[in-house]
CSV table of C-alpha atoms in Angstrom, one decimal:
chain,number,residue,atom,x,y,z
S,1,MET,CA,11.0,-19.8,10.4
S,2,ILE,CA,8.7,-17.5,12.8
S,3,ALA,CA,5.6,-19.7,11.1
S,4,ALA,CA,7.3,-22.4,13.0
S,5,VAL,CA,8.3,-20.3,15.9
S,6,PHE,CA,4.5,-19.8,16.1
S,7,VAL,CA,3.2,-23.1,15.5
S,8,VAL,CA,5.8,-24.8,17.8
S,9,ALA,CA,6.1,-22.1,20.6
S,10,VAL,CA,2.3,-21.7,21.3
S,11,PRO,CA,0.7,-25.3,22.0
S,12,ARG,CA,2.8,-25.2,24.3
S,13,LEU,CA,2.4,-22.0,26.3
S,14,LEU,CA,-1.5,-22.7,26.2
S,15,THR,CA,-1.0,-26.8,27.7
S,16,ASN,CA,0.9,-24.7,30.1
S,17,GLY,CA,-1.8,-21.4,30.8
S,18,GLU,CA,0.6,-19.3,29.2
S,19,GLY,CA,-3.0,-17.9,28.0
S,20,ILE,CA,-1.5,-14.6,27.4
S,21,VAL,CA,1.8,-15.1,26.1
S,22,ALA,CA,0.7,-17.6,23.2
S,23,GLY,CA,-1.5,-14.6,22.1
S,24,VAL,CA,1.2,-12.1,22.0
S,25,LEU,CA,3.5,-13.9,20.3
S,26,GLY,CA,0.9,-14.8,17.9
S,27,LEU,CA,0.2,-11.3,17.4
S,28,MET,CA,4.0,-10.5,17.0
S,29,ALA,CA,4.4,-13.3,14.5
S,30,ILE,CA,1.9,-11.9,12.3
S,31,ALA,CA,3.3,-8.4,12.4
S,32,CYS,CA,6.3,-9.8,11.2
S,33,LEU,CA,5.3,-12.1,8.8
S,34,ALA,CA,2.8,-8.3,7.5
S,35,MET,CA,6.2,-6.4,8.0
S,36,ALA,CA,7.7,-9.5,5.9
S,37,ALA,CA,4.5,-8.9,2.9
S,38,LEU,CA,5.1,-5.2,2.8
S,39,ALA,CA,8.8,-5.9,1.7
S,40,CYS,CA,8.2,-8.3,-1.0
S,41,GLU,CA,5.4,-5.7,-1.8
S,42,THR,CA,7.9,-2.6,-2.7
S,43,ALA,CA,10.4,-5.1,-4.7
S,44,GLY,CA,8.0,-5.8,-6.3
S,45,MET,CA,6.9,-9.6,-6.4
S,46,SER,CA,2.7,-9.1,-5.5
S,47,ARG,CA,3.3,-7.7,-9.5
S,48,ILE,CA,4.3,-10.6,-10.5
S,49,ARG,CA,0.6,-11.5,-11.5
S,50,ARG,CA,-2.7,-10.2,-12.0
S,51,GLN,CA,-3.6,-8.3,-9.3
S,52,PRO,CA,-7.7,-9.2,-8.9
S,53,ARG,CA,-8.8,-5.5,-7.7
S,54,VAL,CA,-7.6,-4.2,-11.1
S,55,LYS,CA,-11.0,-5.1,-12.5
S,56,PRO,CA,-13.5,-4.2,-15.6
S,57,VAL,CA,-16.0,-0.7,-15.2
S,58,GLY,CA,-19.0,1.2,-16.7
S,59,GLY,CA,-19.6,3.9,-16.6
S,60,LEU,CA,-19.9,8.1,-17.7
S,61,HIS,CA,-16.5,8.0,-19.9
S,62,GLY,CA,-17.7,4.5,-21.1
S,63,ASN,CA,-16.1,1.3,-20.3
S,64,GLY,CA,-12.7,0.5,-19.0
S,65,ILE,CA,-10.3,-1.0,-16.5
S,66,ARG,CA,-10.5,0.8,-12.7
S,67,ILE,CA,-6.9,0.5,-10.5
S,68,ARG,CA,-6.8,0.4,-7.5
S,69,THR,CA,-3.9,1.1,-4.5
S,70,GLN,CA,-2.5,-1.3,-2.6
S,71,ARG,CA,-3.4,-2.3,0.6
S,72,THR,CA,-0.6,-3.5,2.9
S,73,LEU,CA,1.7,-0.8,3.8
S,74,PRO,CA,-1.6,-0.1,6.5
S,75,VAL,CA,-2.5,-3.4,7.2
S,76,ALA,CA,1.1,-4.1,7.8
S,77,LEU,CA,1.9,-1.1,10.1
S,78,GLY,CA,-1.6,-0.5,12.0
S,79,THR,CA,-0.3,-4.8,12.4
S,80,SER,CA,2.6,-4.1,13.7
S,81,LEU,CA,1.7,-0.1,15.8
S,82,VAL,CA,-0.7,-3.1,17.7
S,83,ALA,CA,1.5,-5.9,18.4
S,84,SER,CA,4.1,-3.1,19.9
S,85,ALA,CA,0.5,-1.6,21.6
S,86,VAL,CA,-0.3,-5.2,23.7
S,87,PHE,CA,3.5,-6.3,24.6
S,88,GLY,CA,4.4,-3.0,26.0
S,89,GLY,CA,1.3,-2.9,27.6
S,90,LEU,CA,0.7,-5.9,29.3
S,91,ALA,CA,5.3,-5.9,29.6
S,92,TRP,CA,4.2,-3.1,32.2
S,93,LEU,CA,0.3,-4.5,34.0
S,94,LEU,CA,2.3,-8.0,34.5
S,95,TRP,CA,5.6,-7.2,35.8
S,96,HIS,CA,3.4,-4.4,38.6
S,97,ASP,CA,0.6,-7.2,39.0
S,98,ASP,CA,4.2,-9.5,40.5
S,99,ARG,CA,2.8,-12.5,37.9
S,100,THR,CA,5.1,-14.7,37.3
S,101,GLY,CA,6.1,-15.7,33.7
S,102,GLY,CA,5.3,-12.2,32.4
S,103,LEU,CA,6.5,-11.2,29.1
S,104,LEU,CA,10.0,-9.7,30.4
S,105,ALA,CA,12.7,-12.6,30.0
S,106,HIS,CA,14.9,-14.2,32.5
S,107,GLY,CA,16.5,-12.0,33.9
S,108,ALA,CA,16.0,-8.4,32.7
S,109,ASP,CA,12.2,-8.2,34.6
S,110,THR,CA,12.6,-4.7,35.9
S,111,GLU,CA,11.5,-1.7,37.3
S,112,GLN,CA,13.0,0.3,34.2
S,113,ASN,CA,12.5,-2.0,31.7
S,114,ALA,CA,8.7,-3.1,33.0
S,115,THR,CA,8.2,0.9,32.1
S,116,THR,CA,9.9,1.6,28.9
S,117,GLY,CA,7.6,-1.0,28.2
S,118,LEU,CA,4.8,1.2,28.6
S,119,ILE,CA,6.6,4.3,27.4
S,120,VAL,CA,6.8,1.8,24.0
S,121,CYS,CA,2.3,1.7,24.6
S,122,LEU,CA,1.7,4.6,24.4
S,123,GLY,CA,4.2,5.6,22.6
S,124,ALA,CA,2.4,3.6,19.8
S,125,ILE,CA,-1.3,4.4,20.6
S,126,ALA,CA,-0.4,8.1,20.2
S,127,LEU,CA,0.6,7.2,16.4
S,128,GLY,CA,-1.8,4.8,15.5
S,129,ILE,CA,-4.6,6.7,16.5
S,130,PRO,CA,-4.0,9.9,13.6
S,131,LEU,CA,-2.8,7.1,12.2
S,132,GLY,CA,-6.1,5.5,12.2
S,133,LEU,CA,-7.6,8.2,10.9
S,134,SER,CA,-5.8,9.6,8.2
S,135,SER,CA,-5.7,7.7,4.5
S,136,ALA,CA,-4.7,8.0,1.1
S,137,ALA,CA,-5.8,6.1,-2.2
S,138,THR,CA,-5.5,6.7,-5.5
S,139,ARG,CA,-7.9,5.2,-8.3
S,140,ILE,CA,-6.9,4.6,-12.1
S,141,THR,CA,-9.5,4.2,-14.2
S,142,LEU,CA,-8.4,3.5,-18.5
S,143,SER,CA,-12.0,4.1,-20.0
S,144,THR,CA,-12.4,4.4,-23.6
S,145,ASN,CA,-13.0,8.0,-23.1
S,146,GLY,CA,-9.6,8.8,-21.8
S,147,ILE,CA,-8.0,8.4,-17.9
S,148,ARG,CA,-10.0,9.3,-14.8
S,149,ARG,CA,-7.6,10.2,-11.8
S,150,GLU,CA,-9.4,10.1,-8.3
S,151,ASN,CA,-7.9,10.9,-5.2
S,152,ARG,CA,-8.5,10.6,-1.8
S,153,PHE,CA,-6.8,11.9,1.2
S,154,ARG,CA,-8.6,11.9,5.1
S,155,ILE,CA,-6.2,13.5,7.6
S,156,VAL,CA,-7.6,12.7,11.2
S,157,GLY,CA,-10.5,12.7,9.7
S,158,ILE,CA,-10.5,16.2,7.5
S,159,LYS,CA,-11.7,14.7,4.3
S,160,ARG,CA,-10.6,15.4,0.7
S,161,HIS,CA,-11.2,14.5,-2.8
S,162,THR,CA,-10.0,15.2,-6.1
S,163,ASP,CA,-11.1,14.1,-9.0
S,164,VAL,CA,-9.5,14.4,-12.9
S,165,PHE,CA,-10.8,13.4,-16.2
S,166,VAL,CA,-8.0,13.6,-19.1
S,167,PRO,CA,-9.9,12.3,-22.6
S,168,TRP,CA,-7.5,10.4,-25.4
S,169,SER,CA,-7.8,13.2,-27.3
S,170,SER,CA,-6.2,16.3,-25.0
S,171,ILE,CA,-3.4,14.3,-24.2
S,172,THR,CA,-0.5,15.5,-26.4
S,173,ALA,CA,2.8,13.2,-24.9
S,174,ILE,CA,3.0,10.5,-22.4
S,175,SER,CA,6.7,10.4,-20.0
S,176,ARG,CA,7.4,8.8,-17.5
S,177,ASP,CA,8.7,11.3,-14.2
S,178,HIS,CA,9.3,10.9,-10.4
S,179,GLN,CA,8.7,12.4,-6.3
S,180,GLU,CA,11.3,12.6,-4.6
S,181,ILE,CA,10.9,12.8,-1.5
S,182,SER,CA,14.0,13.1,1.1
S,183,THR,CA,14.1,10.4,4.6
S,184,GLY,CA,16.2,10.9,7.3
S,185,TRP,CA,17.7,7.3,5.8
S,186,GLY,CA,17.7,8.8,1.8
S,187,THR,CA,16.5,9.5,-1.2
S,188,ARG,CA,13.0,7.5,-1.8
S,189,TYR,CA,11.0,8.0,-5.1
S,190,ASN,CA,7.5,7.6,-6.0
S,191,LEU,CA,6.9,6.6,-10.0
S,192,LEU,CA,5.1,8.6,-11.9
S,193,ILE,CA,3.5,8.8,-15.2
S,194,ARG,CA,2.7,12.4,-17.3
S,195,LEU,CA,0.1,12.7,-19.1
S,196,GLU,CA,1.1,16.4,-21.2
S,197,HIS,CA,-2.7,17.8,-22.9
S,198,ASP,CA,-4.2,20.8,-24.6
S,199,ASP,CA,-6.9,21.0,-22.7
S,200,PRO,CA,-7.3,25.1,-21.8
S,201,VAL,CA,-10.0,23.9,-19.4
S,202,LEU,CA,-8.1,21.8,-17.5
S,203,GLU,CA,-6.2,23.0,-13.9
S,204,PRO,CA,-4.2,21.4,-11.5
S,205,ARG,CA,-6.2,19.2,-9.3
S,206,TRP,CA,-2.4,18.0,-7.3
S,207,HIS,CA,0.4,19.4,-6.2
S,208,LEU,CA,2.5,17.4,-8.5
S,209,ASP,CA,0.1,18.5,-11.6
S,210,THR,CA,1.6,21.6,-13.7
S,211,PRO,CA,-1.5,23.7,-16.0
S,212,THR,CA,0.1,21.7,-19.1
S,213,SER,CA,0.1,17.7,-17.4
S,214,ILE,CA,-1.7,15.3,-14.8
S,215,ALA,CA,0.5,13.6,-13.0
S,216,LEU,CA,-0.1,9.7,-12.4
S,217,PRO,CA,1.2,8.6,-9.0
S,218,VAL,CA,2.1,4.8,-9.6
S,219,SER,CA,4.2,3.1,-6.8
S,220,ARG,CA,1.6,2.5,-4.9
S,221,LEU,CA,-1.0,1.1,-7.1
S,222,THR,CA,-2.3,-2.9,-8.1
S,223,ALA,CA,-0.9,-2.5,-11.6
S,224,GLU,CA,3.4,-3.0,-12.7
S,225,PRO,CA,4.2,0.5,-12.9
S,226,ASN,CA,6.4,-0.2,-16.9
S,227,THR,CA,3.6,-2.5,-17.5
S,228,LEU,CA,0.6,0.1,-16.5
S,229,TYR,CA,3.2,2.8,-18.2
S,230,ALA,CA,2.9,0.4,-21.6
S,231,ALA,CA,-0.5,0.0,-21.5
S,232,ILE,CA,-1.3,3.3,-21.3
S,233,HIS,CA,0.6,4.1,-24.4
S,234,ARG,CA,-0.9,2.0,-26.4
S,235,LEU,CA,-4.3,3.3,-26.2
S,236,HIS,CA,-3.2,6.6,-26.8
S,237,THR,CA,-1.3,6.0,-30.1
S,238,GLU,CA,-3.6,2.8,-31.2
S,239,PRO,CA,-7.4,4.0,-30.3
S,240,GLU,CA,-8.2,0.7,-32.0
S,241,SER,CA,-6.8,-1.0,-29.3
S,242,ARG,CA,-9.4,0.3,-27.1
S,243,LYS,CA,-12.2,-2.2,-27.5
S,244,ALA,CA,-10.1,-5.0,-25.8
S,245,LEU,CA,-11.8,-2.2,-22.7
S,246,TYR,CA,-14.7,-3.2,-23.5
S,247,ARG,CA,-14.7,-7.0,-23.2
S,248,ALA,CA,-14.3,-8.8,-20.1
S,249,ASP,CA,-11.4,-9.8,-19.8
S,250,ALA,CA,-10.0,-6.5,-19.9
S,251,PRO,CA,-8.2,-6.5,-17.5
S,252,LYS,CA,-5.7,-8.8,-19.1
S,253,LEU,CA,-4.2,-5.7,-20.2
S,254,LEU,CA,-2.1,-4.9,-16.9
S,255,GLU,CA,-0.4,-8.1,-16.8
S,256,ALA,CA,3.0,-8.3,-16.6
S,257,PRO,CA,4.8,-10.3,-18.5
S,258,PRO,CA,6.1,-12.8,-16.5
S,259,LEU,CA,9.7,-12.3,-14.7
S,260,ARG,CA,12.0,-15.1,-16.9
S,261,GLN,CA,10.8,-12.9,-20.2
S,262,ARG,CA,11.2,-9.8,-19.0
S,263,TRP,CA,14.7,-10.3,-18.3
S,264,ARG,CA,14.8,-12.1,-21.2
S,265,ASN,CA,14.2,-8.1,-22.6
S,266,GLU,CA,16.8,-6.0,-21.0
């Protein structure tokens, strides 16, 4: 429906000389599509097939596959904030410029609504600046020698990086876990894979780690969490299966089964 409105309305607005309105409408349509993509990602639809961002790698710890964090959330939030700032700012500017055919609807083109648009613009900018200077990303690497977790944080330009490697021989147990986050709309659960280990030298590097375990956050990764858990469990319990990490098609280890097969297994 959003695409239909965009295709029909924008050419007509451009024909009538309403380039600004057409541009803002297009930006709002892109923001809506980005939020729709985020909803599909949250529902797990983006993990139906193997992700191109799961790639084979090599390095100090042997050959393996690397799983990265999904990018849909920051893109959707950034697009929405930009669209809100542009719409609110132009609505206020066009109203004070006494232009006809502004962005405010007929009957709602009042000074109060124009001021509200300015407040929305300033609020979006105030939120966008710190969010643009902040980021959080996790990379999980499954290699022939073990599991590596890299956490990269940037809070208002201040960078922090943690890097931990757990050999397969040090892992004593693998279990599912979760982190509970209370919000104003309820409780959110971030999925974790917890690796119990007996390495006395390995110290906690993250607030969800313990002296005897390492937590892998998997909710925002490009790999489907259950498939990733099954792959880690298999690589740990069946050392012979790690030979598959040498092949060019190693990312197929994280290819989730078809939805119908998953439902049938349940």
